[in-house]
Tab-separated table of C-alpha atoms in Angstrom:
chain	number	residue	atom	x	y	z
V	716	UNK	CA	-38.405	14.341	-19.197
V	717	UNK	CA	-35.065	16.134	-19.979
V	718	UNK	CA	-35.446	17.827	-16.677
V	719	UNK	CA	-36.251	14.721	-14.870
V	720	UNK	CA	-32.977	13.112	-16.510
V	721	UNK	CA	-30.896	15.957	-15.509
V	722	UNK	CA	-32.122	16.269	-11.984
V	723	UNK	CA	-31.506	12.286	-11.682
V	724	UNK	CA	-28.023	12.774	-12.869
V	725	UNK	CA	-27.201	15.624	-10.599
V	726	UNK	CA	-28.837	13.765	-7.566
V	727	UNK	CA	-26.711	10.710	-8.598
V	728	UNK	CA	-23.460	12.981	-8.630
V	729	UNK	CA	-24.274	14.566	-5.358
V	730	UNK	CA	-25.966	11.526	-3.804
V	731	UNK	CA	-24.781	8.132	-2.249
V	732	UNK	CA	-22.263	5.745	-3.866
V	733	UNK	CA	-24.881	3.003	-4.837
V	734	UNK	CA	-26.688	5.497	-7.035
V	735	UNK	CA	-23.655	5.817	-9.155
V	736	UNK	CA	-23.139	2.009	-9.507
V	737	UNK	CA	-26.300	0.577	-8.921
V	738	UNK	CA	-27.253	-0.370	-12.508
V	739	UNK	CA	-23.937	-2.016	-13.278
V	740	UNK	CA	-23.321	-4.047	-9.860
V	741	UNK	CA	-24.930	-7.291	-8.610
V	742	UNK	CA	-26.370	-6.923	-5.110
V	743	UNK	CA	-23.518	-4.953	-3.561
V	744	UNK	CA	-22.764	-3.533	-0.129
V	745	UNK	CA	-22.784	0.340	0.284
V	746	UNK	CA	-19.565	0.086	2.467
V	747	UNK	CA	-17.706	-1.942	-0.443
V	748	UNK	CA	-18.694	0.538	-3.176
V	749	UNK	CA	-17.573	3.611	-1.153
V	750	UNK	CA	-14.318	1.847	-0.417
V	751	UNK	CA	-13.747	1.184	-4.080
V	752	UNK	CA	-14.410	4.626	-5.118
V	753	UNK	CA	-11.900	6.101	-2.576
V	754	UNK	CA	-9.309	3.440	-3.935
V	755	UNK	CA	-10.123	4.443	-7.475
V	756	UNK	CA	-9.266	8.300	-6.426
V	757	UNK	CA	-5.938	6.701	-5.048
V	758	UNK	CA	-5.319	4.923	-8.428
V	759	UNK	CA	-5.976	7.849	-10.399
V	760	UNK	CA	-3.446	10.073	-8.454
V	761	UNK	CA	-0.941	7.244	-8.916
V	762	UNK	CA	-1.716	7.091	-12.737
V	763	UNK	CA	-0.964	10.874	-12.973
V	764	UNK	CA	2.232	10.329	-10.987
V	765	UNK	CA	3.318	7.663	-13.372
V	766	UNK	CA	2.851	9.957	-16.430
V	767	UNK	CA	4.715	12.942	-14.663
V	768	UNK	CA	7.764	10.792	-14.199
V	769	UNK	CA	8.142	9.465	-17.682
V	770	UNK	CA	11.079	11.127	-19.061
V	771	UNK	CA	9.473	12.915	-22.314
V	772	UNK	CA	6.620	14.319	-19.999
V	773	UNK	CA	9.114	15.313	-17.248
V	774	UNK	CA	10.992	17.644	-19.715
V	775	UNK	CA	7.630	19.622	-20.325
V	776	UNK	CA	6.745	19.925	-16.524
V	777	UNK	CA	8.499	23.525	-16.226
V	778	UNK	CA	5.459	24.733	-18.494
V	779	UNK	CA	3.141	24.076	-15.449
V	780	UNK	CA	2.003	27.443	-13.891
V	781	UNK	CA	3.216	28.074	-10.464
V	782	UNK	CA	5.331	24.712	-10.569
V	783	UNK	CA	8.638	26.973	-11.192
V	784	UNK	CA	7.671	30.589	-10.860
V	785	UNK	CA	8.699	31.798	-7.437
V	786	UNK	CA	10.104	28.495	-6.307
V	787	UNK	CA	13.590	29.924	-5.982
V	788	UNK	CA	12.323	32.489	-3.181
V	789	UNK	CA	11.585	31.329	0.264
V	790	UNK	CA	10.719	33.857	2.965
V	791	UNK	CA	11.779	36.615	0.433
V	792	UNK	CA	15.301	34.967	0.296
V	793	UNK	CA	16.624	34.260	-3.019
V	794	UNK	CA	17.862	30.671	-2.906
V	795	UNK	CA	19.147	30.110	-6.700
V	796	UNK	CA	17.740	26.859	-6.910
V	797	UNK	CA	17.842	25.283	-10.601
V	798	UNK	CA	14.028	24.797	-11.486
V	799	UNK	CA	15.056	22.337	-14.235
V	800	UNK	CA	16.349	19.630	-11.895
V	801	UNK	CA	14.327	16.417	-11.044
V	802	UNK	CA	11.012	17.934	-12.179
V	803	UNK	CA	9.510	14.312	-12.315
V	804	UNK	CA	10.473	13.562	-8.745
V	805	UNK	CA	9.237	17.039	-7.407
V	806	UNK	CA	5.981	16.485	-9.286
V	807	UNK	CA	5.526	13.034	-7.715
V	808	UNK	CA	6.112	14.472	-4.233
V	809	UNK	CA	3.600	17.035	-4.996
V	810	UNK	CA	0.914	14.571	-5.908
V	811	UNK	CA	1.777	12.366	-2.984
V	812	UNK	CA	1.285	15.445	-0.643
V	813	UNK	CA	-2.064	16.104	-2.396
V	814	UNK	CA	-3.306	12.797	-2.162
V	815	UNK	CA	-2.180	12.449	1.440
V	816	UNK	CA	-3.734	15.704	2.399
V	817	UNK	CA	-6.956	14.440	0.678
V	818	UNK	CA	-7.173	11.237	2.782
V	819	UNK	CA	-6.100	13.070	6.091
V	820	UNK	CA	-8.888	15.619	5.596
V	821	UNK	CA	-11.545	12.520	5.400
V	822	UNK	CA	-9.804	10.813	8.295
V	823	UNK	CA	-10.208	13.793	10.489
V	824	UNK	CA	-14.031	14.370	9.446
V	825	UNK	CA	-14.888	10.930	9.849
V	826	UNK	CA	-13.669	10.334	13.680
V	827	UNK	CA	-15.963	8.164	15.460
V	828	UNK	CA	-18.737	7.610	13.027
V	829	UNK	CA	-20.615	4.554	14.393
V	830	UNK	CA	-23.261	3.854	11.733
V	831	UNK	CA	-24.696	5.212	8.392
V	832	UNK	CA	-27.363	7.230	10.264
V	833	UNK	CA	-24.654	9.636	11.298
V	834	UNK	CA	-24.911	12.790	9.040
V	835	UNK	CA	-21.044	12.341	8.300
V	836	UNK	CA	-21.680	8.986	6.855
V	837	UNK	CA	-23.592	10.681	4.075
V	838	UNK	CA	-20.070	12.632	3.182
V	839	UNK	CA	-18.296	9.112	3.425
V	840	UNK	CA	-20.995	7.470	1.118
V	841	UNK	CA	-21.942	10.211	-1.285
V	842	UNK	CA	-21.274	13.491	-2.802
V	843	UNK	CA	-18.658	11.820	-5.215
V	844	UNK	CA	-18.627	14.753	-7.751
V	845	UNK	CA	-17.427	17.454	-5.036
V	846	UNK	CA	-14.920	14.978	-3.564
V	847	UNK	CA	-13.316	14.872	-6.892
V	848	UNK	CA	-13.442	18.649	-7.186
V	849	UNK	CA	-11.893	18.927	-3.775
V	850	UNK	CA	-9.179	16.427	-4.798
V	851	UNK	CA	-8.411	18.382	-7.955
V	852	UNK	CA	-8.186	21.627	-6.011
V	853	UNK	CA	-5.794	20.214	-3.709
V	854	UNK	CA	-3.492	18.804	-6.330
V	855	UNK	CA	-3.488	22.376	-8.143
V	856	UNK	CA	-2.618	23.765	-4.829
V	857	UNK	CA	0.078	21.451	-4.146
V	858	UNK	CA	1.744	22.570	-7.314
V	859	UNK	CA	2.080	26.115	-5.805
V	860	UNK	CA	4.027	25.153	-2.802
V	861	UNK	CA	7.420	26.874	-3.006
V	862	UNK	CA	10.260	24.548	-3.747
V	863	UNK	CA	12.808	25.441	-0.939
V	864	UNK	CA	12.954	22.606	1.770
V	865	UNK	CA	9.651	20.999	0.920
V	866	UNK	CA	11.189	18.085	-1.062
V	867	UNK	CA	13.596	17.199	1.760
V	868	UNK	CA	11.309	17.474	4.453
V	869	UNK	CA	8.458	15.597	2.934
V	870	UNK	CA	10.838	12.982	2.093
V	871	UNK	CA	10.778	11.937	5.698
V	872	UNK	CA	6.973	11.910	6.048
V	873	UNK	CA	7.152	9.595	3.030
V	874	UNK	CA	9.678	7.462	4.763
V	875	UNK	CA	7.613	7.082	8.013
V	876	UNK	CA	4.418	6.524	6.009
V	877	UNK	CA	6.018	3.788	3.807
V	878	UNK	CA	7.363	2.254	6.902
V	879	UNK	CA	3.847	1.876	8.163
V	880	UNK	CA	2.406	0.735	4.832
V	881	UNK	CA	4.713	-2.081	4.414
V	882	UNK	CA	3.474	-3.557	7.822
V	883	UNK	CA	-0.285	-2.724	6.535
V	884	UNK	CA	0.481	-4.537	3.364
V	885	UNK	CA	1.953	-7.634	5.271
V	886	UNK	CA	-1.262	-7.967	7.692
V	887	UNK	CA	-3.295	-7.720	4.403
V	888	UNK	CA	-1.186	-10.451	3.141
V	889	UNK	CA	-1.577	-12.886	6.145
V	890	UNK	CA	-5.281	-12.081	6.118
V	891	UNK	CA	-5.580	-12.973	2.134
V	892	UNK	CA	-3.505	-16.260	2.880
V	893	UNK	CA	-5.749	-17.070	5.883
V	894	UNK	CA	-8.753	-16.653	3.597
V	895	UNK	CA	-7.338	-18.732	0.805
V	896	UNK	CA	-6.214	-21.495	3.132
V	897	UNK	CA	-9.547	-21.772	4.644
V	898	UNK	CA	-11.451	-21.754	1.437
V	899	UNK	CA	-9.336	-24.568	0.202
V	900	UNK	CA	-9.412	-26.713	3.131
V	901	UNK	CA	-13.185	-26.212	3.307
V	902	UNK	CA	-13.360	-27.250	-0.209
V	903	UNK	CA	-11.403	-30.450	0.416
V	904	UNK	CA	-13.569	-31.382	3.365
V	905	UNK	CA	-16.857	-30.898	1.627
V	906	UNK	CA	-15.810	-32.526	-1.623
V	907	UNK	CA	-13.703	-35.276	0.028
V	908	UNK	CA	-11.260	-34.599	-2.909
V	909	UNK	CA	-7.386	-35.074	-2.383
V	910	UNK	CA	-6.822	-32.662	-5.070
V	911	UNK	CA	-7.545	-29.447	-3.018
V	912	UNK	CA	-4.849	-30.699	-0.430
V	913	UNK	CA	-2.396	-31.527	-3.432
V	914	UNK	CA	-2.923	-27.975	-4.755
V	915	UNK	CA	-2.410	-26.502	-1.381
V	916	UNK	CA	0.889	-28.144	-1.197
V	917	UNK	CA	2.246	-27.247	-4.560
V	918	UNK	CA	1.108	-23.570	-4.144
V	919	UNK	CA	3.247	-23.768	-0.786
V	920	UNK	CA	5.965	-25.536	-2.248
V	921	UNK	CA	6.288	-22.937	-5.312
V	922	UNK	CA	6.271	-19.936	-2.796
V	923	UNK	CA	9.010	-21.404	-0.735
V	924	UNK	CA	10.862	-22.453	-3.839
V	925	UNK	CA	10.614	-18.725	-5.408
V	926	UNK	CA	11.957	-17.462	-1.983
V	927	UNK	CA	14.835	-19.886	-1.840
V	928	UNK	CA	15.816	-18.871	-5.595
V	929	UNK	CA	15.420	-15.331	-4.786
V	930	UNK	CA	17.776	-15.366	-1.935
V	931	UNK	CA	20.437	-17.114	-3.836
V	932	UNK	CA	19.907	-14.546	-6.457
V	933	UNK	CA	20.316	-11.654	-4.002
V	934	UNK	CA	23.485	-13.417	-2.505
V	935	UNK	CA	24.913	-13.619	-6.203
V	936	UNK	CA	24.203	-10.111	-7.389
V	937	UNK	CA	24.074	-7.917	-4.267
V	938	UNK	CA	27.008	-9.196	-2.400
V	939	UNK	CA	30.673	-9.523	-3.116
V	940	UNK	CA	33.043	-12.232	-1.493
V	941	UNK	CA	34.900	-9.326	0.008
V	942	UNK	CA	33.000	-6.416	1.276
V	943	UNK	CA	29.370	-5.782	1.005
V	944	UNK	CA	29.039	-6.831	4.603
V	945	UNK	CA	25.651	-5.034	5.092
V	946	UNK	CA	24.055	-6.987	2.294
V	947	UNK	CA	25.266	-10.457	3.755
V	948	UNK	CA	23.898	-9.410	7.163
V	949	UNK	CA	20.569	-8.244	5.963
V	950	UNK	CA	19.916	-11.333	3.705
V	951	UNK	CA	21.120	-13.890	6.378
V	952	UNK	CA	19.084	-12.295	9.098
V	953	UNK	CA	15.860	-12.417	7.074
V	954	UNK	CA	16.601	-16.144	6.177
V	955	UNK	CA	16.730	-17.079	9.818
V	956	UNK	CA	13.963	-15.029	10.831
V	957	UNK	CA	11.668	-16.481	7.903
V	958	UNK	CA	13.018	-20.230	8.846
V	959	UNK	CA	11.986	-19.339	12.590
V	960	UNK	CA	8.184	-18.062	11.575
V	961	UNK	CA	7.702	-21.200	9.158
V	962	UNK	CA	8.755	-23.545	11.951
V	963	UNK	CA	6.644	-21.846	14.680
V	964	UNK	CA	3.656	-21.804	12.333
V	965	UNK	CA	3.470	-25.653	12.275
V	966	UNK	CA	4.126	-26.159	16.034
V	967	UNK	CA	1.527	-28.823	17.649
V	968	UNK	CA	0.538	-25.919	20.174
V	969	UNK	CA	0.005	-23.120	17.669
V	970	UNK	CA	-1.979	-25.814	15.367
V	971	UNK	CA	-4.331	-26.459	18.310
V	972	UNK	CA	-4.693	-22.856	19.109
V	973	UNK	CA	-5.105	-21.936	15.485
V	974	UNK	CA	-6.065	-24.664	13.398
V	975	UNK	CA	-6.023	-22.712	10.040
V	976	UNK	CA	-2.417	-21.237	10.495
V	977	UNK	CA	-0.145	-23.116	8.460
V	978	UNK	CA	2.778	-23.108	5.917
V	979	UNK	CA	0.632	-21.332	3.199
V	980	UNK	CA	0.707	-18.289	5.145
V	981	UNK	CA	4.203	-18.617	6.323
V	982	UNK	CA	5.299	-19.155	2.774
V	983	UNK	CA	3.503	-16.135	1.453
V	984	UNK	CA	5.067	-13.901	4.297
V	985	UNK	CA	8.491	-15.464	3.659
V	986	UNK	CA	8.178	-14.467	-0.045
V	987	UNK	CA	6.944	-10.836	0.973
V	988	UNK	CA	10.046	-10.533	3.247
V	989	UNK	CA	12.388	-11.597	0.452
V	990	UNK	CA	10.916	-8.961	-1.588
V	991	UNK	CA	11.464	-6.126	0.852
V	992	UNK	CA	14.908	-7.503	1.266
V	993	UNK	CA	15.466	-7.165	-2.420
V	994	UNK	CA	13.970	-3.717	-2.028
V	995	UNK	CA	16.138	-2.824	0.634
V	996	UNK	CA	19.342	-4.076	-1.260
V	997	UNK	CA	18.332	-1.935	-4.363
V	998	UNK	CA	18.870	0.926	-2.170
V	999	UNK	CA	22.237	0.500	-0.896
V	1000	UNK	CA	24.231	3.453	-2.025
V	1001	UNK	CA	27.596	1.414	-2.754
V	1002	UNK	CA	27.946	1.086	-6.498
V	1003	UNK	CA	30.191	-2.297	-6.371
V	1004	UNK	CA	27.362	-3.791	-4.023
V	1005	UNK	CA	24.189	-2.848	-6.190
V	1006	UNK	CA	24.202	-3.512	-9.880
V	1007	UNK	CA	20.843	-1.494	-9.945
V	1008	UNK	CA	22.037	1.659	-8.343
V	1009	UNK	CA	21.576	4.830	-10.363
V	1010	UNK	CA	22.958	8.387	-9.908
V	1011	UNK	CA	20.913	11.015	-11.872
V	1012	UNK	CA	22.279	14.547	-11.964
V	1013	UNK	CA	20.070	17.480	-12.436
V	1014	UNK	CA	20.629	18.005	-16.107
V	1015	UNK	CA	18.639	14.575	-16.596
V	1016	UNK	CA	21.400	12.340	-17.761
V	1017	UNK	CA	22.067	9.068	-15.968
V	1018	UNK	CA	24.907	7.244	-14.968
V	1019	UNK	CA	24.126	3.391	-14.395
V	1020	UNK	CA	25.910	0.143	-15.040
V	1021	UNK	CA	23.219	-0.941	-17.439
V	1022	UNK	CA	21.389	0.861	-20.429
V	1023	UNK	CA	18.536	3.014	-18.931
V	1024	UNK	CA	15.286	3.391	-20.845
V	1025	UNK	CA	13.211	4.798	-17.880
V	1026	UNK	CA	14.434	5.167	-14.547
V	1027	UNK	CA	12.428	2.659	-12.628
V	1028	UNK	CA	14.144	-0.422	-11.059
V	1029	UNK	CA	12.516	-3.727	-11.014
V	1030	UNK	CA	11.668	-3.573	-7.274
V	1031	UNK	CA	9.462	-0.499	-7.876
V	1032	UNK	CA	7.630	-2.387	-10.567
V	1033	UNK	CA	6.986	-5.404	-8.346
V	1034	UNK	CA	6.081	-2.855	-5.404
V	1035	UNK	CA	3.532	-1.157	-7.566
V	1036	UNK	CA	1.853	-4.723	-8.533
V	1037	UNK	CA	1.763	-5.701	-4.665
V	1038	UNK	CA	0.370	-2.055	-3.772
V	1039	UNK	CA	-2.490	-2.417	-6.340
V	1040	UNK	CA	-3.339	-5.975	-5.033
V	1041	UNK	CA	-3.361	-4.638	-1.399
V	1042	UNK	CA	-5.204	-1.422	-1.776
V	1043	UNK	CA	-8.025	-3.323	-3.801
V	1044	UNK	CA	-7.904	-5.863	-0.958
V	1045	UNK	CA	-8.430	-3.284	1.875
V	1046	UNK	CA	-11.659	-2.286	-0.317
V	1047	UNK	CA	-13.271	-5.516	-0.596
V	1048	UNK	CA	-12.041	-7.612	2.226
V	1049	UNK	CA	-14.658	-9.000	4.920
V	1050	UNK	CA	-12.319	-11.256	6.961
V	1051	UNK	CA	-12.985	-13.767	9.982
V	1052	UNK	CA	-9.342	-13.674	11.062
V	1053	UNK	CA	-9.749	-12.367	14.745
V	1054	UNK	CA	-6.281	-10.771	15.109
V	1055	UNK	CA	-6.183	-9.221	11.579
V	1056	UNK	CA	-9.554	-7.570	12.296
V	1057	UNK	CA	-8.534	-6.197	15.746
V	1058	UNK	CA	-5.382	-4.768	13.710
V	1059	UNK	CA	-7.297	-3.374	10.642
V	1060	UNK	CA	-10.295	-2.240	12.882
V	1061	UNK	CA	-12.966	-4.048	10.758
V	1062	UNK	CA	-15.966	-5.837	11.943
V	1063	UNK	CA	-15.662	-9.860	11.852
V	1064	UNK	CA	-17.092	-12.067	9.013
V	1065	UNK	CA	-19.524	-10.744	6.448
V	1066	UNK	CA	-20.740	-7.007	7.422
V	1067	UNK	CA	-23.904	-6.859	8.962
V	1068	UNK	CA	-26.970	-6.087	6.740
V	1069	UNK	CA	-29.234	-3.450	7.881
V	1070	UNK	CA	-32.870	-3.867	6.770
V	1071	UNK	CA	-34.500	-6.773	5.441
V	1072	UNK	CA	-32.549	-9.456	3.655
V	1073	UNK	CA	-35.538	-10.405	1.243
V	1074	UNK	CA	-35.136	-6.685	-0.247
V	1075	UNK	CA	-31.432	-7.446	-1.065
V	1076	UNK	CA	-32.420	-10.704	-2.750
V	1077	UNK	CA	-35.408	-9.298	-4.764
V	1078	UNK	CA	-33.325	-7.146	-6.869
V	1079	UNK	CA	-30.085	-8.333	-8.644
V	1080	UNK	CA	-28.574	-5.016	-9.653
V	1081	UNK	CA	-28.886	-3.079	-6.484
V	1082	UNK	CA	-26.427	-1.659	-3.822
V	1083	UNK	CA	-27.736	-1.623	-0.354
V	1084	UNK	CA	-26.868	-0.126	2.990
V	1085	UNK	CA	-25.239	-2.621	5.367
V	1086	UNK	CA	-24.326	-0.109	7.966
V	1087	UNK	CA	-27.420	1.093	9.322
V	1088	UNK	CA	-26.820	-0.750	12.696
V	1089	UNK	CA	-23.068	-0.202	12.901
V	1090	UNK	CA	-20.323	0.611	10.358
V	1091	UNK	CA	-18.628	-2.389	8.709
V	1092	UNK	CA	-15.122	-0.812	9.017
V	1093	UNK	CA	-13.401	2.148	10.903
V	1094	UNK	CA	-13.788	5.059	8.493
V	1095	UNK	CA	-10.988	7.003	9.822
V	1096	UNK	CA	-8.534	4.052	10.108
V	1097	UNK	CA	-9.376	3.307	6.249
V	1098	UNK	CA	-8.638	6.672	5.190
V	1099	UNK	CA	-5.291	6.530	7.275
V	1100	UNK	CA	-4.602	3.202	5.340
V	1101	UNK	CA	-4.969	5.059	2.079
V	1102	UNK	CA	-2.867	8.283	3.373
V	1103	UNK	CA	-0.163	5.708	4.234
V	1104	UNK	CA	-0.734	4.166	0.644
V	1105	UNK	CA	-0.378	7.439	-1.003
V	1106	UNK	CA	2.890	8.013	0.742
V	1107	UNK	CA	4.291	4.526	-0.243
V	1108	UNK	CA	3.545	4.795	-3.807
V	1109	UNK	CA	5.096	8.274	-3.696
V	1110	UNK	CA	8.310	6.613	-2.298
V	1111	UNK	CA	8.052	3.688	-4.717
V	1112	UNK	CA	7.838	5.829	-7.871
V	1113	UNK	CA	10.799	7.866	-6.840
V	1114	UNK	CA	12.836	4.665	-5.808
V	1115	UNK	CA	13.240	6.493	-2.364
V	1116	UNK	CA	15.932	8.667	-3.932
V	1117	UNK	CA	16.540	11.966	-2.263
V	1118	UNK	CA	17.559	15.145	-4.441
V	1119	UNK	CA	20.773	16.864	-3.307
V	1120	UNK	CA	20.174	20.269	-4.580
V	1121	UNK	CA	23.647	21.524	-3.973
V	1122	UNK	CA	25.160	18.911	-6.121
V	1123	UNK	CA	22.316	18.708	-8.552
V	1124	UNK	CA	22.293	14.830	-8.090
V	1125	UNK	CA	19.549	12.371	-7.255
V	1126	UNK	CA	21.018	9.834	-4.607
V	1127	UNK	CA	19.858	6.913	-2.590
V	1128	UNK	CA	20.507	7.520	1.108
V	1129	UNK	CA	21.166	5.050	3.670
V	1130	UNK	CA	17.957	6.093	5.511
V	1131	UNK	CA	15.972	4.412	2.864
V	1132	UNK	CA	17.772	1.073	3.570
V	1133	UNK	CA	17.411	0.817	7.242
V	1134	UNK	CA	13.864	1.964	7.079
V	1135	UNK	CA	13.150	-0.974	4.851
V	1136	UNK	CA	15.058	-3.627	6.678
V	1137	UNK	CA	13.569	-2.477	9.847
V	1138	UNK	CA	9.884	-2.742	8.307
V	1139	UNK	CA	10.872	-6.359	7.284
V	1140	UNK	CA	11.885	-7.228	10.793
V	1141	UNK	CA	8.845	-5.536	12.353
V	1142	UNK	CA	6.559	-7.236	10.177
V	1143	UNK	CA	8.024	-10.746	10.763
V	1144	UNK	CA	7.559	-10.144	14.532
V	1145	UNK	CA	3.823	-8.883	13.987
V	1146	UNK	CA	3.179	-12.336	12.158
V	1147	UNK	CA	4.958	-14.295	15.090
V	1148	UNK	CA	2.618	-12.156	17.255
V	1149	UNK	CA	-0.661	-13.204	15.439
V	1150	UNK	CA	0.475	-16.882	15.860
V	1151	UNK	CA	1.496	-16.671	19.367
V	1152	UNK	CA	-1.152	-14.387	20.753
V	1153	UNK	CA	-3.927	-17.000	21.736
V	1154	UNK	CA	-1.083	-18.851	23.772
V	1155	UNK	CA	0.367	-15.795	25.495
V	1156	UNK	CA	-2.996	-14.292	26.459
V	1157	UNK	CA	-5.071	-17.353	26.935
V	1158	UNK	CA	-7.847	-15.341	28.954
V	1159	UNK	CA	-8.816	-13.331	25.687
V	1160	UNK	CA	-11.086	-14.700	23.337
V	1161	UNK	CA	-9.402	-15.159	19.758
V	1162	UNK	CA	-11.956	-17.394	18.421
């Protein structure tokens, strides 16, 4: 019987996702469990990155084998880089590189998988123990990358990936607000109770009130009466754009084309845009216009206008919370918003169930394969989303700061400012498109 137990455990480690979780989950889709486990890998990598950037741990990182040795010589040329500078920053970059490589590998393997009958689908939904070993192997390998130009080159990969993930987060928030709005309006119609409508209005009001309060605080703290022109322009443009998309969302023609579009979605997008604006202003490299600016030199001491415990700023913490919410939502979402499904490459509505539905109902604690007829989501696109997420969290944990090895300081570049503000504008245009698409393209079916 011991041998039987052992073989069962081995088959679970090498087998499919449901085998790992069937005993503790209610009736669950195979596709959802696989996505959750990949997301868990991403969160594990994020946790390791957070630990590495804690000042006490950062001081000990030079003991890692291979992390410092040979890092000074690139192509046999001795570059005399001080290995002791920004070790936490470099460690987070290597973790980000390892996670991005892991998800890129799976994105390539899973190109054009159409159903779970494809042999590659078994790799997507199983072999979790081996996947974990592959991830650990890539992480260890990443710490042996020579220092040289790696950090400065990978910074730009991080910037591009983060720009795209900010847009992915915005699409997910549109989808979340759409589902939320539909649920409450359905409840209101079914129960004929005014309470649902009241709650709907209160939540929308809270989101708008928080946005207005945040904009006022941004004007107070991140601008000065004279100077700080960029900050004033950024806040003002985003305020005007948010007013425009809010007005468009309640136009009669838009309401006719999309009865479920409304102020709840617009208020959540406005709040998110204000957050991106705050995050942008926190990267402005002018000390007088940015109270949260931090300049850190290579010896680990920090110069800031406030007392410093860790070198995390508030936008990073809020960004981490939004990141956790959005990556979990990628894993469990099953949407009926047509434009969002086209953008996110997922099937509409609840994923199709392969096999007899009675089998599913017969067992409470059972995970079932819902992808026999066709996949519920595009495997490659899902892995690309997690790849972008790993780049985004890498940039968030390092505050988008770039090490200047020559001067042994860590600075906030204007690149980060322009990328963030442009992503907020692109996001608002994307939201505007989801509203007007049915009017602009009347021949296409968006129902």
